[in-house]
Short mmCIF file of N, CA and C in Angstrom, two decimals:
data_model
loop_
_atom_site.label_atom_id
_atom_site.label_comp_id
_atom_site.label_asym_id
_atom_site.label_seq_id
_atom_site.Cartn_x
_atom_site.Cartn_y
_atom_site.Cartn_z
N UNK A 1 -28.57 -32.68 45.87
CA UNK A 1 -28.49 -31.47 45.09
C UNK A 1 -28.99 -31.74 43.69
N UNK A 2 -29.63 -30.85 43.22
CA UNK A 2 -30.24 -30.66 42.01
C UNK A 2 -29.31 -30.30 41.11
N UNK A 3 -28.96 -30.58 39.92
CA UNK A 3 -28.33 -29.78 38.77
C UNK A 3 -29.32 -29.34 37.42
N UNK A 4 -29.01 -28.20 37.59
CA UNK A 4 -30.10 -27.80 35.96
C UNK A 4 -29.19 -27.62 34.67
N UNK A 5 -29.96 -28.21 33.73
CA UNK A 5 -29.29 -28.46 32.69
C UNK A 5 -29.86 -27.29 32.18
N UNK A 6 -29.16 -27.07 30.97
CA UNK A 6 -29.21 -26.06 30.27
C UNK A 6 -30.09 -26.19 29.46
N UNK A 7 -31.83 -25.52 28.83
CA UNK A 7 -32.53 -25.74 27.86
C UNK A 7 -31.64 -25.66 26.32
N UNK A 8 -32.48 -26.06 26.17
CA UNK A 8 -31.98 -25.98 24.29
C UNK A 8 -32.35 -24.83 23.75
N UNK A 9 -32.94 -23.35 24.33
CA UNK A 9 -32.32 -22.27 24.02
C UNK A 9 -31.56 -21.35 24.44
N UNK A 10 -30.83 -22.01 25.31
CA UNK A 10 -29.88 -21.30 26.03
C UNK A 10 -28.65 -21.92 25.72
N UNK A 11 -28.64 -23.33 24.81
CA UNK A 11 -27.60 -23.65 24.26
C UNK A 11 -27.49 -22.67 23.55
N UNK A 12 -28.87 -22.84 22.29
CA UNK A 12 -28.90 -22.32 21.05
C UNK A 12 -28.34 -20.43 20.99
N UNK A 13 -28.82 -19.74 22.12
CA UNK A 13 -28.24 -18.38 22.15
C UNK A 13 -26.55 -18.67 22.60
N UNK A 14 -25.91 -19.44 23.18
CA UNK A 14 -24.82 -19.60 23.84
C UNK A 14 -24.62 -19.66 22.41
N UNK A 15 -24.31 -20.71 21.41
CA UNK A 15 -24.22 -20.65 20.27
C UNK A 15 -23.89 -19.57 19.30
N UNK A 16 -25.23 -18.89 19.12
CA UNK A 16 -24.80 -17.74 18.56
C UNK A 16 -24.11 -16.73 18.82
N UNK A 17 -24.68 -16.40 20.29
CA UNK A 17 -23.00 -15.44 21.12
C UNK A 17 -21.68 -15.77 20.28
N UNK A 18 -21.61 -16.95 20.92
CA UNK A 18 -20.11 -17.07 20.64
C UNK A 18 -19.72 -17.01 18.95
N UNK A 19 -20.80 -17.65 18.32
CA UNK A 19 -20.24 -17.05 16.83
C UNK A 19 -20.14 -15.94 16.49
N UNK A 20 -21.05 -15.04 16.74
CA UNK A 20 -21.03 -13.58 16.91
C UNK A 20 -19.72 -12.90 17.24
N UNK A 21 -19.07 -13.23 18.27
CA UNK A 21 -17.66 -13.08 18.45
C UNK A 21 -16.84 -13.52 18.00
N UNK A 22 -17.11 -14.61 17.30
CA UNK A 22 -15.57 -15.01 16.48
C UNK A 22 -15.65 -14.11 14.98
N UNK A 23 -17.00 -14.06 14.89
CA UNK A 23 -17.11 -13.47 13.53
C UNK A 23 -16.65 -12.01 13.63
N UNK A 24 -17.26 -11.05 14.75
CA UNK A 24 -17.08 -10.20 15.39
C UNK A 24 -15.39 -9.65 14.98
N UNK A 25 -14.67 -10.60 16.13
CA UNK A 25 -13.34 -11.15 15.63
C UNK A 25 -12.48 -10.53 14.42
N UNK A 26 -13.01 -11.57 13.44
CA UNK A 26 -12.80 -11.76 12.10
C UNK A 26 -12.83 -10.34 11.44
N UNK A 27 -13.68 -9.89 11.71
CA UNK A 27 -14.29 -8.51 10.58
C UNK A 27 -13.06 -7.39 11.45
N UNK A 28 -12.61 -7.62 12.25
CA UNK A 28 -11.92 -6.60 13.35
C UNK A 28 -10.12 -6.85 12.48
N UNK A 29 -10.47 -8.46 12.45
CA UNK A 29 -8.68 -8.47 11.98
C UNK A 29 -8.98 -8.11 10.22
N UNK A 30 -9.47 -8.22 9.89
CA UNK A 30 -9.33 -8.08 8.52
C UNK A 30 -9.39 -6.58 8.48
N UNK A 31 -10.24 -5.67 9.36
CA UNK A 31 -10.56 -4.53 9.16
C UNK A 31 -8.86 -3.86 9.72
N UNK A 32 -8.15 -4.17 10.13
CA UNK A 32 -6.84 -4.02 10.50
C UNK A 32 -5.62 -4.67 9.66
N UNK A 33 -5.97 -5.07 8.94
CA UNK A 33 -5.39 -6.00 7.91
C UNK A 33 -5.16 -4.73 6.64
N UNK A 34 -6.72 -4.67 6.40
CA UNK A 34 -7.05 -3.60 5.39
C UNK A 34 -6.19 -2.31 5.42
N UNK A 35 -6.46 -1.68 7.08
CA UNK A 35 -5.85 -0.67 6.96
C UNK A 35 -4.34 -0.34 7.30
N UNK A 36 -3.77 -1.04 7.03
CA UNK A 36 -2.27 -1.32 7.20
C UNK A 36 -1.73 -1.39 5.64
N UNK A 37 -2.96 -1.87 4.99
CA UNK A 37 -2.50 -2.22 3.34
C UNK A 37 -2.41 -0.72 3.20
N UNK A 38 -3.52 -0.10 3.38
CA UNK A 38 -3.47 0.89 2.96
C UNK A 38 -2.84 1.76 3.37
N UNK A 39 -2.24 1.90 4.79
CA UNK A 39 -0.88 2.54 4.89
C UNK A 39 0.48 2.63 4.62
N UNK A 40 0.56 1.19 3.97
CA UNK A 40 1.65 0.86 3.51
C UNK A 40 1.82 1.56 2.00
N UNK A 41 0.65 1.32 1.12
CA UNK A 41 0.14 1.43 -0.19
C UNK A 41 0.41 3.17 -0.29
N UNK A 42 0.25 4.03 0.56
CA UNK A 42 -0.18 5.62 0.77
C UNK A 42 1.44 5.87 1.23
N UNK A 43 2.47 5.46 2.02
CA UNK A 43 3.42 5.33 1.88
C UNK A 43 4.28 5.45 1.37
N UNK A 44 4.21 3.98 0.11
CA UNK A 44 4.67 3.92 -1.19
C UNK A 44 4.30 5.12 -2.13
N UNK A 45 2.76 5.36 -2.01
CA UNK A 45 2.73 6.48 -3.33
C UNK A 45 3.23 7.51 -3.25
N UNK A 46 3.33 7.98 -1.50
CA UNK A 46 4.04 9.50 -1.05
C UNK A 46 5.84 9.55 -2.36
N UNK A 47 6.03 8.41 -1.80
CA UNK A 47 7.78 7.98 -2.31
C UNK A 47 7.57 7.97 -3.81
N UNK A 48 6.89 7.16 -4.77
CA UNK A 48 6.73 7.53 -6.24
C UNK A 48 6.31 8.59 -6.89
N UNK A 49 5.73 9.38 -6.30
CA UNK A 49 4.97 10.69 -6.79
C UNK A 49 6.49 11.42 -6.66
N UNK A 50 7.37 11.43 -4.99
CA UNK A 50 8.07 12.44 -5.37
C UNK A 50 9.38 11.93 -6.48
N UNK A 51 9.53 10.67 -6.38
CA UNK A 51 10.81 10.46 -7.06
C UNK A 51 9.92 10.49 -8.65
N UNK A 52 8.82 10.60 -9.33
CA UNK A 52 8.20 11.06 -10.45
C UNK A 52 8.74 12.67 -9.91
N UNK A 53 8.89 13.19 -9.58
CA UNK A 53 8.74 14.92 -9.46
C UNK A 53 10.26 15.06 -9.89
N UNK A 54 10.93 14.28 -9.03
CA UNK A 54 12.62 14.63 -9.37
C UNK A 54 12.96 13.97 -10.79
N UNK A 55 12.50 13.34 -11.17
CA UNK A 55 12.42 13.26 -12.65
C UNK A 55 11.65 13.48 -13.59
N UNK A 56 11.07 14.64 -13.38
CA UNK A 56 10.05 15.47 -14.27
C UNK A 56 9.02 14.56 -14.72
N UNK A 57 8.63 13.30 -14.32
CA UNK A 57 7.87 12.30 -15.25
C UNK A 57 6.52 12.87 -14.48
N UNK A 58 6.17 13.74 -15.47
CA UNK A 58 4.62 14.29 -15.64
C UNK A 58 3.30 12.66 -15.91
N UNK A 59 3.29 12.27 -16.75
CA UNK A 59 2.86 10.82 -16.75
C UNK A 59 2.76 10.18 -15.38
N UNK A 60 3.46 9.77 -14.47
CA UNK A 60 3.25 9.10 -13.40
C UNK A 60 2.27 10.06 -12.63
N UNK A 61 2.48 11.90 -12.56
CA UNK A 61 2.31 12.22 -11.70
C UNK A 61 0.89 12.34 -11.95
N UNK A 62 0.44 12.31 -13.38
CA UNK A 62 -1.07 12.52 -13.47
C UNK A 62 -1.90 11.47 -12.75
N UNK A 63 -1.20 10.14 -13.01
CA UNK A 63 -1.87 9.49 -12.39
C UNK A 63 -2.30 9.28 -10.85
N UNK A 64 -1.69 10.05 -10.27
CA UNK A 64 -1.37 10.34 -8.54
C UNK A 64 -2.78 11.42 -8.38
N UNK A 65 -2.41 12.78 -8.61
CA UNK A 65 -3.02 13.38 -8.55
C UNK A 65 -4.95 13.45 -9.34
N UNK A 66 -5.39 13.39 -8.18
CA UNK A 66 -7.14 14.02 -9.28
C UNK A 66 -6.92 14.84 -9.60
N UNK A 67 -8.29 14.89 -10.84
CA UNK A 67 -8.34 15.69 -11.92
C UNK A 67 -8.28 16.97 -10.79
N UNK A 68 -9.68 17.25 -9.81
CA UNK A 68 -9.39 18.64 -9.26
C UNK A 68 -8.64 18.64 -8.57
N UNK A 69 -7.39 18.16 -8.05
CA UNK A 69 -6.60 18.48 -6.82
C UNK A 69 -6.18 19.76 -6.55
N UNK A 70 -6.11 20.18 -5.63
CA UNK A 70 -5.64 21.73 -5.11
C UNK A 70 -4.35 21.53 -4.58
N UNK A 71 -3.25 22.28 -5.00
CA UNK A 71 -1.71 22.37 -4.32
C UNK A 71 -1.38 23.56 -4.11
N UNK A 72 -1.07 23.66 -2.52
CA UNK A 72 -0.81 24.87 -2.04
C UNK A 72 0.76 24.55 -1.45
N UNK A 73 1.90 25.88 -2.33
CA UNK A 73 2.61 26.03 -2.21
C UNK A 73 3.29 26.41 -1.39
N UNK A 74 4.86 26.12 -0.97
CA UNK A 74 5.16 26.41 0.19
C UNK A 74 5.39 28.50 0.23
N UNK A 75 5.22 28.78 -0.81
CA UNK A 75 5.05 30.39 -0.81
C UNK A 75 3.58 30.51 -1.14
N UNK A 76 2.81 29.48 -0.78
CA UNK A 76 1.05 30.00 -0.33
C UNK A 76 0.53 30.04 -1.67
N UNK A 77 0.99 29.61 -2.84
CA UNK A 77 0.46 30.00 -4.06
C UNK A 77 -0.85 28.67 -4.52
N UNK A 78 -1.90 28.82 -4.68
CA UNK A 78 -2.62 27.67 -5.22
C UNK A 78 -2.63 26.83 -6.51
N UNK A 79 -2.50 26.39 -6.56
CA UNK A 79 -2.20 24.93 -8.40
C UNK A 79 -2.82 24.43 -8.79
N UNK A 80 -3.83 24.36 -9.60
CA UNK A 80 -4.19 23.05 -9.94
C UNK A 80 -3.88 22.01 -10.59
N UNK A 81 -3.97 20.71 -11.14
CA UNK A 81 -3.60 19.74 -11.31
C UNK A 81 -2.52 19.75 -12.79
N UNK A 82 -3.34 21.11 -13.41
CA UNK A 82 -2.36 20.79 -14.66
C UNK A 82 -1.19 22.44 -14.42
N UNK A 83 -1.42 22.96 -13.19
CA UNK A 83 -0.08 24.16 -13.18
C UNK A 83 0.42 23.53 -12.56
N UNK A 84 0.25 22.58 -12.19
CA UNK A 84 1.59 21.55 -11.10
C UNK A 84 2.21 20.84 -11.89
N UNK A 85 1.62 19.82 -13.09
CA UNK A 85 2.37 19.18 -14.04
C UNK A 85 3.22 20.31 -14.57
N UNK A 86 2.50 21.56 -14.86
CA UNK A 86 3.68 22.22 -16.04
C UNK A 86 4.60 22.34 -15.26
N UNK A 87 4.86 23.00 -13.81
CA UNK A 87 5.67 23.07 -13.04
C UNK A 87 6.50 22.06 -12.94
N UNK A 88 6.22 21.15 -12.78
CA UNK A 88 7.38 19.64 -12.66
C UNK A 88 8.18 19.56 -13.85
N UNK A 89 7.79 19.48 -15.02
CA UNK A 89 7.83 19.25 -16.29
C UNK A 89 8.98 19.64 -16.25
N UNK A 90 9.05 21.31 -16.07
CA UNK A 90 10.02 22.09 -15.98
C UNK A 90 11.07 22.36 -14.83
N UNK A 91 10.66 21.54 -14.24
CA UNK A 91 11.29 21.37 -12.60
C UNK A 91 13.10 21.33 -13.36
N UNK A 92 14.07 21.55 -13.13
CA UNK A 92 15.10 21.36 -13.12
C UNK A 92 16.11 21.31 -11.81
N UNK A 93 15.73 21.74 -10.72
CA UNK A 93 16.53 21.99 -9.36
C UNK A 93 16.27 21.22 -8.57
N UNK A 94 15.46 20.48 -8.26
CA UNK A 94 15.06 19.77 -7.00
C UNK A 94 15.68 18.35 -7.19
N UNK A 95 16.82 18.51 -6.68
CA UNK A 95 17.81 16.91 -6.69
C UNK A 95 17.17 16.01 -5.93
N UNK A 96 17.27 15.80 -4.59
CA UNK A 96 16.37 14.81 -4.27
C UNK A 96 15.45 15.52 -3.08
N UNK A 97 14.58 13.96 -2.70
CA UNK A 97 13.61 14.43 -1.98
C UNK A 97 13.63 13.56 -1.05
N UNK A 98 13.64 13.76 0.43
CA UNK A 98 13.71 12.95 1.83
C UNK A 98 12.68 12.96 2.15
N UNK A 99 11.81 12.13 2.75
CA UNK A 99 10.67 12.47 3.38
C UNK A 99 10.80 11.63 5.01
N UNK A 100 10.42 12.49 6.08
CA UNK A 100 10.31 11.87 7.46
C UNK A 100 9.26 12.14 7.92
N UNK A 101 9.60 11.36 9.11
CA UNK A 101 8.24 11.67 10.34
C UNK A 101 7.00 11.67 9.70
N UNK A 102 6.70 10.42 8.54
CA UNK A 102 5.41 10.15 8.11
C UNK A 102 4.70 9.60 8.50
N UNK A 103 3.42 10.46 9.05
CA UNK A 103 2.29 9.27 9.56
C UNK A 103 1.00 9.64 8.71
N UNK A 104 0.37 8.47 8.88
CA UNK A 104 -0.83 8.04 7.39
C UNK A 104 -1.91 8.02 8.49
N UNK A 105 -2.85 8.45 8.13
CA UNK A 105 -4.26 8.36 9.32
C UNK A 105 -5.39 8.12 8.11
N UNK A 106 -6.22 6.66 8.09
CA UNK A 106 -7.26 6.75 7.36
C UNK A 106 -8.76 6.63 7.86
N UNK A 107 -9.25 7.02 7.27
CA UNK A 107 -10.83 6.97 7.37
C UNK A 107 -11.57 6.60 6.67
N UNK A 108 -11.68 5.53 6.13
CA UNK A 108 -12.66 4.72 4.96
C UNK A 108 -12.27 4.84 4.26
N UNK A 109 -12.60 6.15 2.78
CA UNK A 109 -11.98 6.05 1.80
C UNK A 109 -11.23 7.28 1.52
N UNK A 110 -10.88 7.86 2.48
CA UNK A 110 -10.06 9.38 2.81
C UNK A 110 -8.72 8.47 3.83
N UNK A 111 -7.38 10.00 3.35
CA UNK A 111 -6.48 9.51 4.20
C UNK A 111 -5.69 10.67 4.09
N UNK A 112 -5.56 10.95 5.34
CA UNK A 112 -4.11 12.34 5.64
C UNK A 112 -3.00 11.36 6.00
N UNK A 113 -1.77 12.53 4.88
CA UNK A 113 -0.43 11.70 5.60
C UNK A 113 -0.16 13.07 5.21
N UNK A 114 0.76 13.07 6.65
CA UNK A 114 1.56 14.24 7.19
C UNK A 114 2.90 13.94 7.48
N UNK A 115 3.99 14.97 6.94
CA UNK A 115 5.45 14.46 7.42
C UNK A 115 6.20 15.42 6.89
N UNK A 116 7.30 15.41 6.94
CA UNK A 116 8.25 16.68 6.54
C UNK A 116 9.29 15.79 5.47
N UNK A 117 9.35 16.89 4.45
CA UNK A 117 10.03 16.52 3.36
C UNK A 117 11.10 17.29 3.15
N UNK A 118 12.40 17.13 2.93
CA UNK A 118 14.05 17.51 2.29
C UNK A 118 14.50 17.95 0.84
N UNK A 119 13.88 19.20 0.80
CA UNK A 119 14.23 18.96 -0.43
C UNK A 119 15.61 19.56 -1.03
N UNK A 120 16.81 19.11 -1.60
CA UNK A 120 18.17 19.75 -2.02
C UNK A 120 18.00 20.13 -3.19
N UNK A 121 18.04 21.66 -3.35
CA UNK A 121 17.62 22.32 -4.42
C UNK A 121 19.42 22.88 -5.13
N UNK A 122 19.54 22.40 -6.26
CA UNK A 122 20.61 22.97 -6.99
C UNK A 122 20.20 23.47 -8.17
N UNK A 123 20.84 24.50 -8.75
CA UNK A 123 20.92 25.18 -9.58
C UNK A 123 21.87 26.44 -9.78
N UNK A 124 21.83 27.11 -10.86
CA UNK A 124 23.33 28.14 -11.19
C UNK A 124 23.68 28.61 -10.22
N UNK A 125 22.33 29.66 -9.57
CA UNK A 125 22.69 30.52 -8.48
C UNK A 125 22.98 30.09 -7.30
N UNK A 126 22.09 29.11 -6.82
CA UNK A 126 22.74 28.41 -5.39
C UNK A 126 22.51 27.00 -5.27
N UNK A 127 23.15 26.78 -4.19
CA UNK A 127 22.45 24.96 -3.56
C UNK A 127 21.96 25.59 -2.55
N UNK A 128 20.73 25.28 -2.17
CA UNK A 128 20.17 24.80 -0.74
C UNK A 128 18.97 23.39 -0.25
N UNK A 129 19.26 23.37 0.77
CA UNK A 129 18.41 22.75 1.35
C UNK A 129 16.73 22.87 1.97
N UNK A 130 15.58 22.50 1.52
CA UNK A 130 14.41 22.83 1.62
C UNK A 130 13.87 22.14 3.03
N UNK A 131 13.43 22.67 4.05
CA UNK A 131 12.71 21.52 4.96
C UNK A 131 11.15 22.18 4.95
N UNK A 132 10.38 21.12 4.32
CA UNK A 132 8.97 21.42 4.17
C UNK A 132 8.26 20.87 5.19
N UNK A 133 7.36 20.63 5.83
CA UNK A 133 6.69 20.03 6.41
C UNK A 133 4.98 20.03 5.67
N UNK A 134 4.38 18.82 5.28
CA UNK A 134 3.45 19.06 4.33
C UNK A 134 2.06 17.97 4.99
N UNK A 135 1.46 18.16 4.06
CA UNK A 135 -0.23 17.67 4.67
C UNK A 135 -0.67 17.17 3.32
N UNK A 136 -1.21 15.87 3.08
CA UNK A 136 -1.45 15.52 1.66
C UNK A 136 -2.37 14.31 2.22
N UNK A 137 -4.00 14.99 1.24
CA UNK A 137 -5.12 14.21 1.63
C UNK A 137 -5.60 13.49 0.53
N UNK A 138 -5.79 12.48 0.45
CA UNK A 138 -6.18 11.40 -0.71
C UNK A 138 -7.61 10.61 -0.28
N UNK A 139 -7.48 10.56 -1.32
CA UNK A 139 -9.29 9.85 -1.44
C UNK A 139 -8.91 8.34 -2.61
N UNK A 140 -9.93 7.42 -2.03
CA UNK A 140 -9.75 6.02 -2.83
C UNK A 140 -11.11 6.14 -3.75
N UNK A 141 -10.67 6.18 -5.08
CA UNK A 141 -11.60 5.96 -5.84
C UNK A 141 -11.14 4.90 -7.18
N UNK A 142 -12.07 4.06 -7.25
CA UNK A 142 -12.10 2.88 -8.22
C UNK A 142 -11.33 2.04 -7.59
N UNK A 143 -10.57 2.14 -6.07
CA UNK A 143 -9.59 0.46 -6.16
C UNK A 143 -8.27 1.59 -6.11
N UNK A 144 -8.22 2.83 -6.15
CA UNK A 144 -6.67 3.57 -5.98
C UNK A 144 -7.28 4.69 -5.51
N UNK A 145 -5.85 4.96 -4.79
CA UNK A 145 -5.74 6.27 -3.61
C UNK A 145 -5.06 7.46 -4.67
N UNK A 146 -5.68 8.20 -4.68
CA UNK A 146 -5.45 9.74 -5.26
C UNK A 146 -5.17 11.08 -4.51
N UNK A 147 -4.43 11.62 -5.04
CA UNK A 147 -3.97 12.93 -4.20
C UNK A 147 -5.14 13.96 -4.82
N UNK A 148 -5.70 14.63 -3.65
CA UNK A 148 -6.79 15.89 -3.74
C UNK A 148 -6.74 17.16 -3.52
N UNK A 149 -5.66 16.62 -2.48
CA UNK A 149 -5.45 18.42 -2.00
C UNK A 149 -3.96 17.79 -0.62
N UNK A 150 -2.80 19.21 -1.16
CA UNK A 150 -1.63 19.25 -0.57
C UNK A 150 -1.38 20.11 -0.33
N UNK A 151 -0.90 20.63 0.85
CA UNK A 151 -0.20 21.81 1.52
C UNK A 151 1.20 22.07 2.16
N UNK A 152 2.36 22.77 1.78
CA UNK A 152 3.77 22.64 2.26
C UNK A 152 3.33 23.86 2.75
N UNK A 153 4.62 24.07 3.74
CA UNK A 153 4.97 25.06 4.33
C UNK A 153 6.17 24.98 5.13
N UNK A 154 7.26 26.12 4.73
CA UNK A 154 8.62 25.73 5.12
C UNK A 154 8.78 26.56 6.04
N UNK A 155 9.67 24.99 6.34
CA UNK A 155 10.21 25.48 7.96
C UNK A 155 11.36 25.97 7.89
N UNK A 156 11.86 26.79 8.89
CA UNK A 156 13.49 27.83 8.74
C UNK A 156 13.30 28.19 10.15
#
């Protein structure tokens, strides 16, 4: 019996195949690496933006929000970036804020996170309880994720 050896470009492609796949590999875990940071990161900002809201700290929230962001209210009303600060500013009722059932979906440098938020509203006339369910799309620009456009709408 004959055995054929393998030419030396059929090493040489065997070769590159297989680096091709480890590299392949590589770019796959990191690219999963990445986007986990960034779900984690989009997460976190959901949670600082609102606990900035329950303490009126206008300052944090500028930094969250872009300059054009659009906020649509859970009574359908539209905002832009600086009728939402005045609004917070003046926020006095909204004790705290729960947020569940958050999931983050990204796409390069865009990201929807969707989830329902709690909000316990006190003040003179009453206490109640808010259950929003909201949609908040961010875009990464310079190295940070920014809020662009948000939509509540309550559930009852």
């Amino acid at each position: 019996k004959k055995i054929n050896k393998p030419s030396q470009v059929q090493i040489i492609l065997f070769a590159v195949a297989t680096m091709l796949v480890v590299i392949t590999g590589v770019i796959a875990a990191i690219h999963i690496t990445d986007k986990e940071a960034d779900e984690k990161a989009l997460k976190d900002l959901e949670l600082q933006w609102t606990q900035a809201y329950i303490q009126r700290d206008a300052a944090r929230l500028e930094k969250v929000f872009s300059n054009d962001c659009v906020i649509t209210n859970a009574n359908g009303e539209m905002l832009n970036k600086e009728q939402f600060l005045t609004e917070a500013r003046a926020n006095s009722t909204v004790e705290s804020i729960e947020l569940t059932d958050t999931k983050v979906r990204t796409y390069g440098e865009t990201a929807v996170v969707n989830g329902v938020g709690k909000f316990t509203i006190k003040n003179e006339n009453q206490n109640r309880v808010d259950l929003l369910r909201y949609t908040n799309v961010y875009i990464k620009q310079q190295g940070r994720w920014q809020l662009i456009a948000t939509q509540n709408t309550l559930l009852k």
